[in-house]
XYZ file of C-alpha atoms in Angstrom:
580
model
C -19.778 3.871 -1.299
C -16.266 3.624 -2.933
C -17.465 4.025 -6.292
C -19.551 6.973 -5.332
C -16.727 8.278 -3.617
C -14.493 7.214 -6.995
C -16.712 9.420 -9.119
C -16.650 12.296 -7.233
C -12.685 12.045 -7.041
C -13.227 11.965 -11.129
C -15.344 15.041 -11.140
C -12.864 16.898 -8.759
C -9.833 16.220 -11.101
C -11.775 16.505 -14.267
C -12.935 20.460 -13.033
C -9.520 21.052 -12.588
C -8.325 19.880 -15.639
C -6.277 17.215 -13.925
C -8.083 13.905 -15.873
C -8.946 13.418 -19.706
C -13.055 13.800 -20.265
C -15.050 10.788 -20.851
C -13.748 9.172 -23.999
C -10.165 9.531 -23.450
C -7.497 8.177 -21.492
C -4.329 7.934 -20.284
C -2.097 4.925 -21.763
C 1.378 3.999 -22.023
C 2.621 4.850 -26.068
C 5.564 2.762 -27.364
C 5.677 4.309 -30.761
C 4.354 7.095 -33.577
C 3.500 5.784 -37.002
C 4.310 8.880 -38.922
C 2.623 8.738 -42.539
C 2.472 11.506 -44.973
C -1.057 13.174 -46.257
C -1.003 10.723 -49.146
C -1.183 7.693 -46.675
C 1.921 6.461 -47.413
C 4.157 5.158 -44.239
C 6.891 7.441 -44.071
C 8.659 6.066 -40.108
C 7.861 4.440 -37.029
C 10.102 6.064 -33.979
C 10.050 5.341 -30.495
C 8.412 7.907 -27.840
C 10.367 5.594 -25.056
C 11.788 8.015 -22.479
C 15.241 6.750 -20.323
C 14.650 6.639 -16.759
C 16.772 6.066 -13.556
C 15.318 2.573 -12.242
C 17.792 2.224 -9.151
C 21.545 1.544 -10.508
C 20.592 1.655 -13.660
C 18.576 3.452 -16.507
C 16.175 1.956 -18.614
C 13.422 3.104 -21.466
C 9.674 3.799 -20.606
C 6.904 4.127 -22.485
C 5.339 7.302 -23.009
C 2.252 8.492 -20.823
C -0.089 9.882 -23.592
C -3.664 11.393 -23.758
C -5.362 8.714 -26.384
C -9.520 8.111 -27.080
C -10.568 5.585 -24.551
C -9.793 1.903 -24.826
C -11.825 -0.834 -25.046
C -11.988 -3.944 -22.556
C -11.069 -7.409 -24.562
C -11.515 -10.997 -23.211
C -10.972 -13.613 -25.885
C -13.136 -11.463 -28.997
C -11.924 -9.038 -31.770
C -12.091 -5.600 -30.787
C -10.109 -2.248 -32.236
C -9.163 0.910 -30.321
C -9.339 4.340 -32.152
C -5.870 6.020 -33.624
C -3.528 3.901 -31.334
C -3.218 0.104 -30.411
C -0.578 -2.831 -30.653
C 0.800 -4.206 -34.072
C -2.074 -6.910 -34.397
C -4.335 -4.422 -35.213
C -2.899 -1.178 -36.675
C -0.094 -3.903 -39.257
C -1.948 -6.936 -39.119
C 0.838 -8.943 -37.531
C 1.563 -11.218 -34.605
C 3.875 -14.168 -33.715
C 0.820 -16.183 -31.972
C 0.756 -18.764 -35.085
C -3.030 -17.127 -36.429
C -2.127 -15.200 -39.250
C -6.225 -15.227 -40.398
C -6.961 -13.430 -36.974
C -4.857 -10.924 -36.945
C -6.028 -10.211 -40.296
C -9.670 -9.982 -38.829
C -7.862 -7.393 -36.215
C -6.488 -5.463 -39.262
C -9.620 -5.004 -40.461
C -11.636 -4.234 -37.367
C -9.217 -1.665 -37.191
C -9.697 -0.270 -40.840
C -13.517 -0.607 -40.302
C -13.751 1.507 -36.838
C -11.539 4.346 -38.755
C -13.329 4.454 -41.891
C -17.526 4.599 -39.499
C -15.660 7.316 -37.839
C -14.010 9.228 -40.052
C -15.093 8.700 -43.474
C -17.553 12.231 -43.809
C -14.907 14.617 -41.993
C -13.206 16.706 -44.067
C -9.914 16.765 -42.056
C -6.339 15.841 -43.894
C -5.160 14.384 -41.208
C -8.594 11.855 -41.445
C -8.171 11.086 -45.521
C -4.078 10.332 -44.938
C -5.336 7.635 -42.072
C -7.810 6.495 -44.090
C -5.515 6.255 -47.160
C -3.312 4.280 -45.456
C -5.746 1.685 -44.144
C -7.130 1.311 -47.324
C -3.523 0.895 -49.087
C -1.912 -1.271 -46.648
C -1.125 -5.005 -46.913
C -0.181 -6.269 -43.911
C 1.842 -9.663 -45.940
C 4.209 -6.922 -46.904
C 5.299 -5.696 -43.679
C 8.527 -6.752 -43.604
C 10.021 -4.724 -46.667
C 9.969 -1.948 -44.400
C 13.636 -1.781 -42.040
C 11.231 0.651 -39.945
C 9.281 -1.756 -38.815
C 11.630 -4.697 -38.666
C 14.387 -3.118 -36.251
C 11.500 -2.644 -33.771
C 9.925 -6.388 -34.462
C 11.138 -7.511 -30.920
C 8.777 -4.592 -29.083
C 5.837 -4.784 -31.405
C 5.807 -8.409 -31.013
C 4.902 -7.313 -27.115
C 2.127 -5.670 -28.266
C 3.980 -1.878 -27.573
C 1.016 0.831 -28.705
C 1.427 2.481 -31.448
C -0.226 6.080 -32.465
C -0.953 7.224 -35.416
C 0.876 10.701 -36.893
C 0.168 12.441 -40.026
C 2.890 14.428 -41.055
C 4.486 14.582 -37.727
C 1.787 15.491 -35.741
C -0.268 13.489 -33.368
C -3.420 12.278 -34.439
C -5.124 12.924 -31.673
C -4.762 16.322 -31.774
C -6.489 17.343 -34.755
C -9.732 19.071 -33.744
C -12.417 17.247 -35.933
C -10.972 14.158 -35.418
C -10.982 14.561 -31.633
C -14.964 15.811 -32.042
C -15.817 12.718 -33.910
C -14.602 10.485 -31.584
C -16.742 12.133 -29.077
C -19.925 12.120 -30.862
C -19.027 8.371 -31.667
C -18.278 7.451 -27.609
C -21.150 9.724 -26.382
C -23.509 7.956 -28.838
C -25.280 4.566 -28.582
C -28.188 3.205 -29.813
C -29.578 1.140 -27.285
C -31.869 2.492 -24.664
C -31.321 2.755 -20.943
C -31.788 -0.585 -19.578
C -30.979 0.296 -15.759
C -30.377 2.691 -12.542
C -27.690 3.919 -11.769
C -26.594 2.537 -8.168
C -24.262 5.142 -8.001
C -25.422 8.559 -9.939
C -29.008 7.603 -9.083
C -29.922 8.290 -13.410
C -31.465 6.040 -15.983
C -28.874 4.510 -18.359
C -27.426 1.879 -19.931
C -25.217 -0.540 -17.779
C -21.916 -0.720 -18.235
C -21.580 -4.739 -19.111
C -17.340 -4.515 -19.152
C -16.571 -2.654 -15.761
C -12.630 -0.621 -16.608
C -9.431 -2.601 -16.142
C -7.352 -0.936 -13.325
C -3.428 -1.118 -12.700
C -0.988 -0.266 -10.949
C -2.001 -2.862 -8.360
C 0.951 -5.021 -6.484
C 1.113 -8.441 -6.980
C -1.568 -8.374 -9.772
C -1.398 -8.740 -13.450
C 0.393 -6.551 -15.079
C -2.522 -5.985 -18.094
C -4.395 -4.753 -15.457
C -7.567 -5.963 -13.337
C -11.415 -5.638 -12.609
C -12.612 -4.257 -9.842
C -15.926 -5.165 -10.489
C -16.405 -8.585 -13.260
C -18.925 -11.690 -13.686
C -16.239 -14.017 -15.220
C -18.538 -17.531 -14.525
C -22.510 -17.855 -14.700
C -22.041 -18.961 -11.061
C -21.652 -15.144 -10.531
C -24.648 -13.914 -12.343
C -28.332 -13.985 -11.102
C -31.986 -13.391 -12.557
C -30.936 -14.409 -15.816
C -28.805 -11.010 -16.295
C -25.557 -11.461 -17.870
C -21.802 -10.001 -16.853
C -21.984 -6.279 -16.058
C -25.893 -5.932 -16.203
C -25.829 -7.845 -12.694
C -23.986 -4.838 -10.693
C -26.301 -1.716 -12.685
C -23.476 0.450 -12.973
C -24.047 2.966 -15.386
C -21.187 3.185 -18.533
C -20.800 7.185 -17.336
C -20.347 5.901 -13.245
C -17.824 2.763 -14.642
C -15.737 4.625 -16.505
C -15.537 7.648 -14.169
C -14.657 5.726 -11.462
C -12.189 3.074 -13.255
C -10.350 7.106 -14.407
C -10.412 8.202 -11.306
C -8.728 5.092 -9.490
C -5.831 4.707 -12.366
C -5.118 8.125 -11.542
C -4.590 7.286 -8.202
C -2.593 4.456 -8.831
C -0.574 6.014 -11.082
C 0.500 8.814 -9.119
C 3.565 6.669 -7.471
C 4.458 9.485 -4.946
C 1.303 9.101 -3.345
C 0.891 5.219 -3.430
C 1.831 2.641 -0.925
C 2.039 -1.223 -0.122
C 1.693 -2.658 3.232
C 1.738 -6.507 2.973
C -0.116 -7.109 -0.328
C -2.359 -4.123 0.350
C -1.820 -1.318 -2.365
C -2.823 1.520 -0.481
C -4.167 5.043 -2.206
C -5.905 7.932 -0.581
C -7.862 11.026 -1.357
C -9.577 14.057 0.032
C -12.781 15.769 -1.777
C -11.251 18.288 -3.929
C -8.502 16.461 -5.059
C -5.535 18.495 -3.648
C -2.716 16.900 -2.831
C -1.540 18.357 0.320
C -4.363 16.270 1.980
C -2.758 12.737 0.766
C 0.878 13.956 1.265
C -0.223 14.922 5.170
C -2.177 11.709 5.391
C 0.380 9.416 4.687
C 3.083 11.003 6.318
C 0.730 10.658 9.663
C -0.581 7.147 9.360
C 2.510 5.292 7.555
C 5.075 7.264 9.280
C 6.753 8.206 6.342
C 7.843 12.612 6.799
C 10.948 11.663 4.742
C 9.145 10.179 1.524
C 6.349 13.298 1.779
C 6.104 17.151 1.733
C 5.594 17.214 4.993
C 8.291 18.189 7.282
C 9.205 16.264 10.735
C 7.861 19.330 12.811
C 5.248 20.303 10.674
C 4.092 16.401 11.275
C 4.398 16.751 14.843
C 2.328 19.826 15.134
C -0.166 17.906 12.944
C -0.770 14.921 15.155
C -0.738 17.044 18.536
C -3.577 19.016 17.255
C -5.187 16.628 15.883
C -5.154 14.987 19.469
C -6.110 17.890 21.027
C -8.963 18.393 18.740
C -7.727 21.982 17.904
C -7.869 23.569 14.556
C -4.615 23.304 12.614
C -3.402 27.062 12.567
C -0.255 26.589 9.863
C -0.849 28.499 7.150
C 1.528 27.194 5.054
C -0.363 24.254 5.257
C -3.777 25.518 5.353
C -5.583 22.000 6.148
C -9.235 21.840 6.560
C -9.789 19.102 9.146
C -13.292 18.942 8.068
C -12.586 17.929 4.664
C -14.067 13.961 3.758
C -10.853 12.102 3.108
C -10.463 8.308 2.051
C -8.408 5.658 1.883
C -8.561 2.389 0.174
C -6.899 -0.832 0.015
C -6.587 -3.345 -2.211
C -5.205 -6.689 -3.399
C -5.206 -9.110 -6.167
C -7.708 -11.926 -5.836
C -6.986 -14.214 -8.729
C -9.284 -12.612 -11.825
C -10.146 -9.278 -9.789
C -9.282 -6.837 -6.727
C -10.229 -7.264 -3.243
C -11.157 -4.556 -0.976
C -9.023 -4.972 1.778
C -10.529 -1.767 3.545
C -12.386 0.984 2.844
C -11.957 4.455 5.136
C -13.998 7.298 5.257
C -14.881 10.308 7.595
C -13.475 13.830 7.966
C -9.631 14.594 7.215
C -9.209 15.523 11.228
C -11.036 12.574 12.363
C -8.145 10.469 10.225
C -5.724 12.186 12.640
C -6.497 11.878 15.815
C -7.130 8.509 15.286
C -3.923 7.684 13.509
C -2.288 10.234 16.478
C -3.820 7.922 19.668
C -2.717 5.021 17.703
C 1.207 6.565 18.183
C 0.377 7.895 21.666
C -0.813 4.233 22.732
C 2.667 3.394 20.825
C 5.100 5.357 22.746
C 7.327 3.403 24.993
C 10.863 4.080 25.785
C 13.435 3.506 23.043
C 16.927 2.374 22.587
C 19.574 5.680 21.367
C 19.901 3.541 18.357
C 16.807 3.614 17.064
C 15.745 5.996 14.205
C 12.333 6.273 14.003
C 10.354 8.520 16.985
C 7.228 7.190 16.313
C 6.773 3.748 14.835
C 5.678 3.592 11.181
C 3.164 1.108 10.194
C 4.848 -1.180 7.761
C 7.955 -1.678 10.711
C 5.211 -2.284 13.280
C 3.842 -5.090 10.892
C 7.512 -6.458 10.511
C 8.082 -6.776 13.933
C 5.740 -10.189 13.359
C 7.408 -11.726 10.642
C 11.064 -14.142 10.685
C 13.661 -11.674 9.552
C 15.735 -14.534 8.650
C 12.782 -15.739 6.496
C 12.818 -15.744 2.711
C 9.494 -14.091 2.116
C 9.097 -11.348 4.922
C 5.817 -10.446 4.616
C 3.741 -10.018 7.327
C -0.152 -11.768 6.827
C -2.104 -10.013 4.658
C -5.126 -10.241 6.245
C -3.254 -9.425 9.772
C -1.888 -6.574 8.515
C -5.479 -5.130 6.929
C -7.228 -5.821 9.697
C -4.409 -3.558 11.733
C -4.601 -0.609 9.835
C -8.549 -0.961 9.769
C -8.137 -0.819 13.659
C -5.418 1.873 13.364
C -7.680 4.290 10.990
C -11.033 3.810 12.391
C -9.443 3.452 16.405
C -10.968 -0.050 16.625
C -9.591 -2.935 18.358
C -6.482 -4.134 17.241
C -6.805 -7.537 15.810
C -5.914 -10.503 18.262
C -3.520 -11.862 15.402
C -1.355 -9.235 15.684
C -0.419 -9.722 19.124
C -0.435 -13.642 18.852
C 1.885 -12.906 16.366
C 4.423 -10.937 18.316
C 3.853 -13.355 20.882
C 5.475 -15.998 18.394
C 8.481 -14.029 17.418
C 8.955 -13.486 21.411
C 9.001 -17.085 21.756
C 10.997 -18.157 18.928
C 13.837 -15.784 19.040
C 13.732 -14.604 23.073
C 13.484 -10.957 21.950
C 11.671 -8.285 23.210
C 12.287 -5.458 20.524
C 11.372 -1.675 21.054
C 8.495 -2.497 18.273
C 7.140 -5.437 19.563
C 7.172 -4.168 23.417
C 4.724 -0.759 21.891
C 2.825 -3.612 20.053
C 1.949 -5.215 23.382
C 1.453 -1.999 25.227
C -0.889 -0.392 22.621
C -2.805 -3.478 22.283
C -3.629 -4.245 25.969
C -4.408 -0.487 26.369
C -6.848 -0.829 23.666
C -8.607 -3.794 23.759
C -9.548 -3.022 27.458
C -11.527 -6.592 27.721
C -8.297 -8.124 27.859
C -7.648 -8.365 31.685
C -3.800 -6.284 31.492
C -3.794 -3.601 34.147
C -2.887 -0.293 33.074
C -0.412 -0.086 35.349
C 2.094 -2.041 33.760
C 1.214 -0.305 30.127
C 3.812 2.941 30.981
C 6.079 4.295 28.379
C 8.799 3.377 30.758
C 9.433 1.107 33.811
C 6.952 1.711 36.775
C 9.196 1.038 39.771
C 6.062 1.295 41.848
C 3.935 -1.359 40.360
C 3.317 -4.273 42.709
C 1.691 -6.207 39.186
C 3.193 -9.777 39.836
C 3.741 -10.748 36.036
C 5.139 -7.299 35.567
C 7.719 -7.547 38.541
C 8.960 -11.363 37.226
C 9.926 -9.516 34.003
C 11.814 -7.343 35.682
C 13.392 -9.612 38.094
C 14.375 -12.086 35.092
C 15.870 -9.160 33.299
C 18.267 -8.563 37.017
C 19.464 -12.010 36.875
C 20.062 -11.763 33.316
C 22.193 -8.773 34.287
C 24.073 -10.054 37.217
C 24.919 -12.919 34.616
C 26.583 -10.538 32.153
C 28.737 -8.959 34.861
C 29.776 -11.834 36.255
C 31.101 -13.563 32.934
C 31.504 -10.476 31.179
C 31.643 -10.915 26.637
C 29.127 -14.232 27.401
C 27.406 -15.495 23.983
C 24.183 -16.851 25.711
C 22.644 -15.733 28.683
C 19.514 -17.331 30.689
C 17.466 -15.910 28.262
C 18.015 -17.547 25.345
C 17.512 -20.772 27.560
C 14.648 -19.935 30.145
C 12.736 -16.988 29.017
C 10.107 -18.752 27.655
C 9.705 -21.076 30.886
C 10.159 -18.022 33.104
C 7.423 -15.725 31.245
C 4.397 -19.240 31.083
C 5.721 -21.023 34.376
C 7.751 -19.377 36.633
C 7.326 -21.740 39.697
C 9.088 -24.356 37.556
C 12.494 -21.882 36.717
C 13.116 -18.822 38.971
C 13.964 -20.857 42.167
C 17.086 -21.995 39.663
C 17.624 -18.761 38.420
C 17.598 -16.992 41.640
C 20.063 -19.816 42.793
C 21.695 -19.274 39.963
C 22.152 -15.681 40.317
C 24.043 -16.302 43.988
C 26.769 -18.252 42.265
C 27.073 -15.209 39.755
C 26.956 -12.888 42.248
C 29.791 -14.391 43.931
C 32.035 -13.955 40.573
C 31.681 -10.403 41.531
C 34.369 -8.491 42.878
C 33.214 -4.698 42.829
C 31.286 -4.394 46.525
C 28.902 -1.309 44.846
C 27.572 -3.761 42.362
C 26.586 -6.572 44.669
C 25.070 -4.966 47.185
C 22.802 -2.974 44.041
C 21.619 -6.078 42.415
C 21.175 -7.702 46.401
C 18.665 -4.190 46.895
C 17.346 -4.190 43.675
C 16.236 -8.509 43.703
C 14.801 -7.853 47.683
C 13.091 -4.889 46.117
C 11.706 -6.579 43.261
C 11.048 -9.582 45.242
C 9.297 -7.963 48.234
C 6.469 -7.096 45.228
C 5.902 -10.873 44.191
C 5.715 -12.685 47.527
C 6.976 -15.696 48.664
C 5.402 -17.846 45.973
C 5.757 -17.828 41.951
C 2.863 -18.523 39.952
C 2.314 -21.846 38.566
C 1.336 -20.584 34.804
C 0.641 -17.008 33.417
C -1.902 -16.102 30.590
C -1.250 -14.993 27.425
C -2.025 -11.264 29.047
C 0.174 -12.053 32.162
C 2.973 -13.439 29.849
C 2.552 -9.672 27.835
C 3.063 -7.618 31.187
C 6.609 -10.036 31.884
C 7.468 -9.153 28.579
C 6.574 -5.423 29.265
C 8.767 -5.612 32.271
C 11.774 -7.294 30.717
C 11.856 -4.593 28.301
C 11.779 -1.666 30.778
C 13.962 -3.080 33.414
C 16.465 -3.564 30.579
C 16.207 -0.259 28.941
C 16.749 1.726 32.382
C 19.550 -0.244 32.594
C 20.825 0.937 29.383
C 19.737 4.346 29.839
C 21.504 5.151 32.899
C 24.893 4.124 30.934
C 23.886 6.675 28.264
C 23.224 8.765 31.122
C 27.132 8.587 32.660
């Protein structure tokens, strides 16, 4: 399904003229060997382009339309009209002077089957300079030498005649497609994703742009051990992939990847995403719905909210600016390295509208009441996911397979995984903090996962003074006494919960008879009348809801509902000071 889905995404772009044809690509070019039309080397300049990267500027590569590249492992294999210095000079600095003279000539030999019966200028001055040069020579030219420290890299270099691109010249560009479109070995299998007889592709493309992975790029798809292989088939011919379907889709995914506005990471998950058609007002809309991110897309705040409510409401979207069909097929894919290929974190398809709503009940099971401070109004994805990792950590990633399994949940409207809660949980108990992100955490995952025993009730976007939940009604309680503590010894450093919270939320018969002790001997510390007899109503209130006894232990759902009622107590606190 996502290479099907791939290939289409090539088609799309390649109608619109958006994607080089099959037989070209898109590569980064370091350099143009300009030689004259007698073959001899006349300059090599740089095509680098200056940049901002942050505080600084730096020099790029060039992005550059070039005949399709070939896959290497460990053998000797030459591109057409641009590759590194091994192959177009002859030299290296890997200590194997006789191989990269076997590159040289690979080189020379692919040029001359290619273009040896066009008669093209551009094709003789190439080929007269392969014939002519002598790679031992290399360094009497200062051309060369001033850039030895990039080509030594293995920077690409393309060829010019006369200062024009070689890639460009019309018969040249022909021959190169007869000589890619040809082969001459017969079909050998089916096509598991175009349905056709062909040959298999036996290299599957090398994609980049991936975090975390190697930087020359990765498979998707590769049979690197025999372990891998079955029936006696060999590397590619085990997945029957046609060379047409493989290349298409390994196109279509670089694209993606290498469109930056448009890509994300989450965790170690490089996230892309695409709609049949390939227009981009699809991908900017989706991600500024599901990772929360209006600021970074197209999309405006308000236009975003209007998205999501009709999306919830299952209306059509009537913005015409816009103009968003919601019954478009849209997809999303993650992946991440996997020591010699990718791993497919997720995989998400179904109609563009059917992404939103899902993504929008995933914010409306979100909402809870936040602090003044707090800048986001609904809760992006990748904050969600910090809210279970150590801040204070030196790596603060959240688990990678925690956090794919979330936004699996969060696009397909699935149960949240139980390791994202557990792992909220064990920030809670570590650093006695109930955040705004970690409260909605709890909330949206009890009110999803309805098997796990957390009454509704308690799951408000704000405090339910009615509730007569007994977990619920010790979180608010706790967060009284905490209070009356703070007035009493106004400017404290620690309060009782940074000692007992994590006793009062698991076993509150073994603490609160202290605390509420405690709290008389604060209370007494006191001296504004209004303010005792307040916290006096509000503890016989609170109290009057739990009984006369305090449970012995609390589950791990019982231990989310305190938690929920900490928070809220707290925050009406602080929202009737905002309020005065």
């Amino acid at each position: 399904m996502i290479l099907q889905a791939l290939v289409r995404h090539y088609e799309d772009l390649l109608e619109k003229g958006q994607i080089p044809q099959p037989g070209w690509g898109t590569e980064k070019v370091s350099f143009q060997l300009n030689i004259d039309s007698q073959g001899k080397l006349l300059d090599l300049v740089s095509l680098k382009r200056e940049i901002d990267n942050g505080k600084k500027k730096v020099m790029v590569p060039r992005d550059m339309q070039v005949p399709q590249r070939v896959k290497r492992a460990s053998g000797i294999s030459a591109n057409f009209l641009c590759d590194n210095s091994s192959y177009v000079f002859g030299i290296d600095e890997k200590g194997k002077p006789e191989r990269s003279r076997q590159c040289f000539q690979a080189f020379r030999k692919l040029h001359q089957d290619i273009l040896a019966a066009l008669d093209s200028e551009t094709a003789k001055a190439i080929l007269l300079f392969l014939d002519h040069w002598e790679p031992e020579k290399v360094k009497e030219y200062e051309c060369i030498v001033s850039h030895w420290k990039d080509l030594m890299k293995g920077a690409n270099i393309l060829l010019y005649v006369e200062g024009q691109p070689s890639v460009e010249d019309v018969k040249i560009r022909a021959a190169w497609q007869e000589h890619y479109d040809h082969t001459d070995e017969a079909a050998d299998c089916i096509c598991m994703v175009t349905g056709k007889k062909t040959k298999a592709a036996i290299l599957h493309p090398v994609i980049k742009g991936i975090y975390g992975a190697q930087a020359m790029g990765t498979s998707l798809v590769s049979y690197n051990a025999p372990a891998f292989c079955s029936y006696g088939k060999e590397q590619g011919k085990n997945a029957s992939v046609g060379e047409y379907a493989a290349a298409a889709y390994g196109a279509a995914l670089n694209h993606l990847l290498n469109d930056r506005e448009h890509v994300r990471s989450v965790g170690d998950t490089t996230v892309v995403c695409w709609a049949e058609g390939g227009e981009e007002k699809y991908q900017d809309a989706a991600l500024a719905a599901f990772l929360g991110e209006s600021d970074r897309s197209k999309i405006s705040e308000d236009d975003l909210r209007a998205i999501l409510k009709a999306a919830l409401r299952g209306d059509p979207l009537d913005m015409e600016e816009l103009d968003l069909d919601m019954d478009r097929p849209f997809y999303i894919l993650g992946l991440a390295p996997n020591a010699a290929r990718l791993s497919v974190r997720f995989f998400y398809q179904d109609s563009f509208g059917n992404l939103l709503r899902n993504v929008a009940r995933h914010y409306q099971r979100m909402e809870i009441i936040r602090p003044a401070k707090d800048p986001f109004e609904r809760l992006p994805v990748w904050k969600m996911l910090q809210e279970t990792v150590n801040q204070k950590a030196k790596d603060k990633s959240p688990s990678p397979q925690m956090a794919a399994d979330t936004m699996k949940a969060i696009l397909s409207d699935s149960y949240y995984p139980d390791s994202l809660v557990n792992g909220v949980m064990l920030r809670v108990r570590a650093e006695h903090n109930i955040t705004r992100g970690r409260a909605a955490i709890i909330k949206a995952f009890y009110l999803k996962n309805t098997n796990s025993k957390c009454p509704e009730e308690v799951l408000q976007m704000q405090l339910n003074g009615q509730s007569t939940n007994i977990p619920y009604n010790l979180g608010r309680l706790f967060a009284v006494l905490e209070h009356i503590q703070q007035e009493a010894n106004p400017g404290i450093n620690a309060t009782i919960k940074d000692k007992y919270f994590n006793t009062a939320a698991s076993t509150p018969s073994r603490i609160f008879p202290l605390l509420i002790n405690l709290s008389q001997k604060h209370l007494k510390k006191i001296k504004e009348m209004n303010k005792k007899v307040y916290f006096e109503k509000n503890i016989q209130d609170i109290m009057g809801k739990i009984g006369e006894e305090f449970p012995d232990r609390m589950t791990l759902p019982e231990q989310g509902s305190f938690q929920l009622g900490y928070y809220h107590q707290t925050q009406k606190r602080y929202q009737k000071k905002e309020e005065k």
